[in-house]
Coordinates of C-alpha atoms in Angstrom, one line a residue:
Chain A
X226 CA 147.4 -196.0 -12.8
X227 CA 146.6 -193.3 -15.4
X228 CA 148.4 -194.2 -18.6
X229 CA 148.6 -193.3 -22.3
X230 CA 150.2 -195.9 -24.6
X231 CA 150.9 -195.4 -28.2
X232 CA 151.6 -198.2 -30.7
X233 CA 153.6 -199.0 -32.7
X234 CA 156.7 -197.2 -31.5
X235 CA 157.9 -196.9 -35.0
X236 CA 156.4 -197.5 -38.4
X237 CA 157.9 -197.5 -41.9
X238 CA 155.5 -197.3 -44.9
X239 CA 155.9 -197.0 -48.6
X240 CA 154.5 -193.8 -50.1
X241 CA 150.8 -194.4 -50.7
X242 CA 150.5 -197.3 -48.2
X243 CA 147.7 -196.4 -45.8
X244 CA 147.9 -197.4 -42.1
X245 CA 146.7 -196.4 -38.6
X246 CA 148.4 -195.4 -35.4
X247 CA 146.9 -196.3 -32.0
X248 CA 146.6 -194.4 -28.8
X249 CA 145.1 -196.3 -25.9
X250 CA 144.4 -194.7 -22.5
X251 CA 143.4 -195.6 -19.0
X252 CA 142.3 -192.5 -17.2
X253 CA 139.2 -191.5 -15.3
X254 CA 137.3 -188.4 -16.2
X255 CA 138.5 -188.0 -19.8
X256 CA 138.1 -184.4 -20.9
X257 CA 139.8 -184.5 -24.2
X258 CA 142.3 -186.4 -26.4
X259 CA 144.8 -184.6 -28.6
X260 CA 147.0 -185.5 -31.5
X261 CA 150.2 -183.6 -32.3
X262 CA 152.9 -184.0 -35.0
X263 CA 156.5 -183.3 -34.0
X264 CA 159.3 -182.8 -36.5
X265 CA 163.0 -183.2 -35.4
X266 CA 164.3 -180.1 -33.6
X267 CA 160.8 -178.6 -33.3
X268 CA 158.0 -178.4 -30.8
X269 CA 154.8 -180.4 -31.3
X270 CA 152.3 -179.1 -33.8
X271 CA 148.6 -179.4 -32.9
X272 CA 146.5 -181.6 -35.2
X273 CA 143.2 -182.6 -33.6
X274 CA 141.1 -182.5 -30.5
X275 CA 138.5 -185.2 -29.8
X276 CA 136.1 -185.0 -26.8
X277 CA 133.7 -187.9 -26.9
X278 CA 133.5 -191.5 -28.2
X279 CA 132.3 -191.6 -31.8
X280 CA 133.8 -188.3 -32.7
X281 CA 136.0 -188.0 -35.9
X282 CA 138.1 -185.2 -37.3
X283 CA 139.8 -185.0 -40.7
X284 CA 142.6 -182.9 -42.1
X285 CA 144.1 -183.7 -45.5
X286 CA 145.4 -187.3 -45.4
X287 CA 144.8 -187.6 -41.6
X288 CA 141.7 -188.8 -39.8
X289 CA 141.4 -189.2 -36.1
X290 CA 138.7 -191.2 -34.3
X291 CA 137.9 -191.8 -30.7
X292 CA 136.3 -194.7 -28.7
X293 CA 135.9 -195.1 -25.0
X294 CA 139.4 -196.6 -24.6
X295 CA 141.5 -195.6 -27.6
X296 CA 142.0 -193.3 -30.5
X297 CA 143.3 -194.0 -34.0
X298 CA 145.1 -191.7 -36.3
X299 CA 144.4 -193.0 -39.8
X300 CA 146.9 -192.0 -42.6
X301 CA 145.6 -192.4 -46.1
X302 CA 148.0 -192.5 -49.0
X303 CA 150.8 -190.9 -47.1
X304 CA 153.6 -188.9 -48.6
X305 CA 157.2 -188.5 -47.5
X306 CA 156.4 -185.2 -45.9
X307 CA 154.1 -187.0 -43.5
X308 CA 157.2 -188.5 -41.9
X309 CA 157.3 -187.3 -38.2
X310 CA 156.7 -188.4 -34.7
X311 CA 153.0 -188.4 -33.9
X312 CA 152.1 -187.7 -30.2
X313 CA 148.8 -188.4 -28.4
X314 CA 147.9 -186.6 -25.2
X315 CA 144.9 -187.0 -22.8
X316 CA 143.5 -184.4 -20.4
X317 CA 141.5 -185.8 -17.6
X318 CA 140.3 -185.0 -14.0
X319 CA 141.6 -181.8 -12.5
X320 CA 142.9 -180.8 -15.9
X321 CA 145.9 -183.2 -15.7
X322 CA 147.6 -184.1 -18.9
X323 CA 149.6 -187.1 -20.0
X324 CA 151.4 -187.6 -23.3
X325 CA 152.1 -190.9 -24.9
X326 CA 155.7 -191.6 -26.0
X327 CA 154.8 -191.2 -29.7
X328 CA 154.9 -193.2 -32.9
X329 CA 157.9 -192.4 -35.2
X330 CA 156.5 -192.6 -38.8
X331 CA 158.8 -192.9 -41.8
X332 CA 157.3 -192.7 -45.3
X333 CA 159.6 -194.1 -48.0
X334 CA 159.4 -192.5 -51.5
Chain B
X104 CA 151.1 -163.6 -36.0
X105 CA 154.1 -164.5 -33.9
X106 CA 154.3 -167.9 -32.4
X107 CA 155.5 -169.1 -29.0
X108 CA 159.1 -167.8 -28.5
X109 CA 161.5 -169.6 -26.2
X110 CA 164.9 -168.4 -25.2
X111 CA 167.6 -169.5 -25.2
X112 CA 167.5 -172.3 -27.8
X113 CA 170.5 -174.1 -26.4
X114 CA 172.1 -174.0 -23.0
X115 CA 175.0 -175.9 -21.4
X116 CA 175.2 -175.8 -17.6
X117 CA 177.3 -177.6 -15.0
X118 CA 175.9 -179.8 -12.3
X119 CA 174.8 -177.9 -9.2
X120 CA 174.2 -174.6 -11.1
X121 CA 170.7 -173.2 -11.7
X122 CA 169.1 -172.1 -14.9
X123 CA 166.2 -169.9 -16.0
X124 CA 164.4 -170.4 -19.2
X125 CA 162.0 -167.9 -20.8
X126 CA 158.8 -168.2 -22.8
X127 CA 156.8 -165.6 -24.6
X128 CA 153.3 -166.9 -25.5
X129 CA 151.2 -166.0 -28.5
X130 CA 149.7 -162.5 -28.0
X131 CA 146.3 -162.9 -26.2
X132 CA 147.1 -166.3 -24.8
X133 CA 146.9 -166.3 -21.0
X134 CA 147.6 -169.9 -20.3
X135 CA 151.3 -171.1 -20.4
X136 CA 152.4 -174.6 -19.7
X137 CA 155.9 -176.2 -19.5
X138 CA 157.0 -179.7 -20.4
X139 CA 160.2 -181.7 -20.3
X140 CA 161.0 -184.0 -23.2
X141 CA 163.5 -186.8 -23.0
X142 CA 164.1 -189.9 -25.2
X143 CA 163.3 -192.2 -22.4
X144 CA 160.3 -190.6 -20.7
X145 CA 158.8 -188.7 -23.6
X146 CA 156.9 -185.4 -23.0
X147 CA 156.1 -184.8 -19.3
X148 CA 154.0 -182.0 -17.9
X149 CA 155.8 -179.7 -15.5
X150 CA 153.3 -176.9 -14.6
X151 CA 150.7 -174.6 -16.1
X152 CA 150.1 -170.9 -15.3
X153 CA 147.0 -168.9 -16.0
X154 CA 146.8 -165.2 -15.2
X155 CA 150.0 -165.3 -13.1
X156 CA 148.6 -168.2 -11.0
X157 CA 149.9 -171.8 -11.1
X158 CA 146.9 -173.8 -12.0
X159 CA 148.4 -177.3 -12.3
X160 CA 151.6 -179.0 -11.4
X161 CA 153.2 -182.3 -12.6
X162 CA 155.2 -184.8 -10.6
X163 CA 158.6 -183.0 -10.5
X164 CA 160.7 -182.2 -7.5
X165 CA 160.7 -178.7 -6.0
X166 CA 163.9 -177.8 -7.8
X167 CA 161.6 -177.1 -10.7
X168 CA 159.7 -173.9 -10.4
X169 CA 158.0 -171.3 -12.6
X170 CA 156.2 -168.0 -12.7
X171 CA 154.1 -166.0 -15.0
X172 CA 154.2 -162.2 -15.4
X173 CA 151.3 -159.8 -15.9
X174 CA 152.1 -159.7 -19.7
X175 CA 151.7 -163.6 -19.7
X176 CA 155.4 -164.2 -20.3
X177 CA 156.6 -167.0 -18.3
X178 CA 159.9 -168.3 -16.8
X179 CA 160.9 -171.6 -15.4
X180 CA 163.8 -172.2 -13.1
X181 CA 165.7 -175.3 -12.2
X182 CA 168.0 -175.1 -9.2
X183 CA 170.8 -177.5 -8.3
X184 CA 171.0 -179.0 -11.7
X185 CA 171.5 -182.8 -12.1
X186 CA 172.8 -184.7 -15.1
X187 CA 169.3 -186.2 -15.5
X188 CA 167.8 -182.7 -16.1
X189 CA 169.3 -182.7 -19.6
X190 CA 166.3 -182.5 -21.9
X191 CA 164.4 -180.4 -24.3
X192 CA 162.2 -178.0 -22.3
X193 CA 159.0 -177.0 -24.2
X194 CA 156.6 -174.2 -23.5
X195 CA 153.1 -174.0 -24.9
X196 CA 150.4 -171.4 -24.8
X197 CA 146.7 -171.7 -25.4
X198 CA 143.4 -169.8 -25.4
X199 CA 141.3 -172.9 -24.6
X200 CA 141.9 -176.3 -23.0
X201 CA 144.1 -178.5 -25.1
X202 CA 144.6 -176.4 -28.1
X203 CA 148.2 -175.8 -27.2
X204 CA 150.8 -174.1 -29.5
X205 CA 154.3 -175.1 -28.7
X206 CA 157.5 -173.2 -29.0
X207 CA 160.6 -174.8 -30.5
X208 CA 162.0 -175.5 -27.0
X209 CA 165.2 -174.9 -25.1
X210 CA 167.8 -177.8 -25.3
X211 CA 169.5 -178.0 -21.9
X212 CA 172.6 -180.0 -21.5
X213 CA 174.0 -180.5 -17.9
X214 CA 177.6 -181.6 -17.8

């Protein structure tokens, strides 16, 4: 069954405490993996697209990496404004798309 | 540059009624997709339109339908509303695969 699983479901970190969020997938014919950030009451905001294993993308304190079975979103020295839900999505054969259920990240000052 | 605009922001409907939600994409974006977001199921893909043609469809019953107009604006319709249809409905537009820009959504409550 085609599936996207994100872990952990929720994560509380102290400001400055680096960590990683995981997105694992079981789909055939991967076309792309996407990371989004969603703040309460708003739509998801696009962060990164990754297309092939070994690819990495960076933006400020965030770095996304991709392997053949999973992706990691590394957060370095996070700040309270990084608190949000982070969503992973995968597009695969026939342009189908599946979203993970997200990781709720809370950064404590 | 204006973002993706969804109207209305909030809606309360009664079971059995129908509802139409509207989405105006970013100027120049020809692809519009719709999603349902609930706490239990997360974000689920409804359908995608490109140049007025439905290009892809998720696993939702036929009560959920949509269309796209020549100016790329899109509407989705839900007929015979059920309590379980209460959700945040999100629209997204894009130029290329995956680089979607989302609107703020329409919060639908069915009572």
